[in-house]
Amino acid sequence: MESMQVIREVLGWSTALNLAVLILATAVLAVAGAPIKRLHARMFGLSENDLSRAYFQYLAQYKIAVLAFNLVPYLALRIVG
């Protein structure tokens, strides 16, 4: 059962770190969104409106991935063991 504890700890830290990255990315886009949009619009030839949609989609998909691949398995292992 030692290996289950290690897996549980890895998933717990992975969840915490991924949530920190998600919060940081959200905060950066909220605070400095305009300059970032201008830079990315020039780099990739997209409109700022398209970039807003892409940022939202990125954050939503990242959140779903963290929940599905980190938090849910962590909680399942906490319940079982």
Coordinates of C-alpha atoms in Angstrom, one line a residue:
M1 CA 0.0 0.0 0.0
E2 CA 3.0 2.3 0.1
S3 CA 2.9 2.7 -3.6
M4 CA -0.8 3.9 -3.4
Q5 CA 0.3 6.5 -0.9
V6 CA 3.0 7.7 -3.3
I7 CA 0.6 7.9 -6.2
R8 CA -1.9 9.7 -4.0
E9 CA 0.8 12.3 -3.0
V10 CA 1.9 12.7 -6.6
L11 CA -1.7 13.3 -7.8
G12 CA -2.2 15.8 -4.9
W13 CA 0.8 17.8 -5.7
S14 CA 0.1 17.6 -9.4
T15 CA -3.4 18.9 -8.8
A16 CA -2.1 21.8 -6.6
L17 CA 0.6 22.8 -9.1
N18 CA -1.8 22.6 -12.1
L19 CA -4.4 24.7 -10.3
A20 CA -1.7 27.3 -9.5
V21 CA -0.8 27.4 -13.2
L22 CA -4.5 27.8 -14.1
I23 CA -5.0 30.6 -11.6
L24 CA -1.8 32.4 -12.7
A25 CA -2.7 32.1 -16.4
T26 CA -6.2 33.5 -15.6
A27 CA -4.8 36.3 -13.5
V28 CA -2.2 37.3 -16.2
L29 CA -4.9 37.4 -18.9
A30 CA -7.2 39.4 -16.6
V31 CA -4.6 41.9 -15.7
A32 CA -2.5 42.2 -18.8
G33 CA -4.9 40.8 -21.4
A34 CA -4.8 43.8 -23.8
P35 CA -1.0 43.8 -24.4
I36 CA -0.9 40.1 -24.7
K37 CA -3.8 40.1 -27.2
R38 CA -2.0 42.7 -29.3
L39 CA 1.2 40.7 -29.3
H40 CA -0.5 37.5 -30.2
A41 CA -2.7 39.2 -32.8
R42 CA 0.5 40.4 -34.6
M43 CA 2.3 37.1 -34.2
F44 CA -0.5 34.8 -35.4
G45 CA -2.5 37.1 -37.6
L46 CA -5.7 36.7 -35.6
S47 CA -8.2 39.3 -34.4
E48 CA -8.3 40.2 -30.7
N49 CA -11.9 38.8 -30.6
D50 CA -10.7 35.5 -31.9
L51 CA -7.9 35.5 -29.3
S52 CA -10.4 36.2 -26.5
R53 CA -12.3 33.1 -27.6
A54 CA -9.1 31.0 -27.9
Y55 CA -7.9 32.1 -24.4
F56 CA -11.3 31.2 -22.9
Q57 CA -11.3 27.8 -24.6
Y58 CA -7.7 27.1 -23.5
L59 CA -8.5 27.9 -19.9
A60 CA -11.7 25.8 -20.0
Q61 CA -10.0 22.8 -21.5
Y62 CA -7.1 23.1 -19.1
K63 CA -9.5 23.2 -16.1
I64 CA -11.3 20.1 -17.4
A65 CA -8.0 18.3 -17.9
V66 CA -6.9 19.1 -14.4
L67 CA -10.2 18.0 -12.9
A68 CA -10.3 14.7 -15.0
F69 CA -6.7 13.6 -14.8
N70 CA -5.6 15.0 -11.4
L71 CA -8.3 15.9 -9.0
V72 CA -10.8 13.0 -9.6
P73 CA -8.2 10.2 -9.4
Y74 CA -6.7 11.9 -6.3
L75 CA -10.2 12.0 -4.6
A76 CA -10.9 8.4 -5.7
L77 CA -7.7 7.2 -4.1
R78 CA -8.4 9.2 -0.9
I79 CA -11.8 7.6 -0.7
V80 CA -10.5 4.0 -1.3
G81 CA -7.4 4.2 0.9

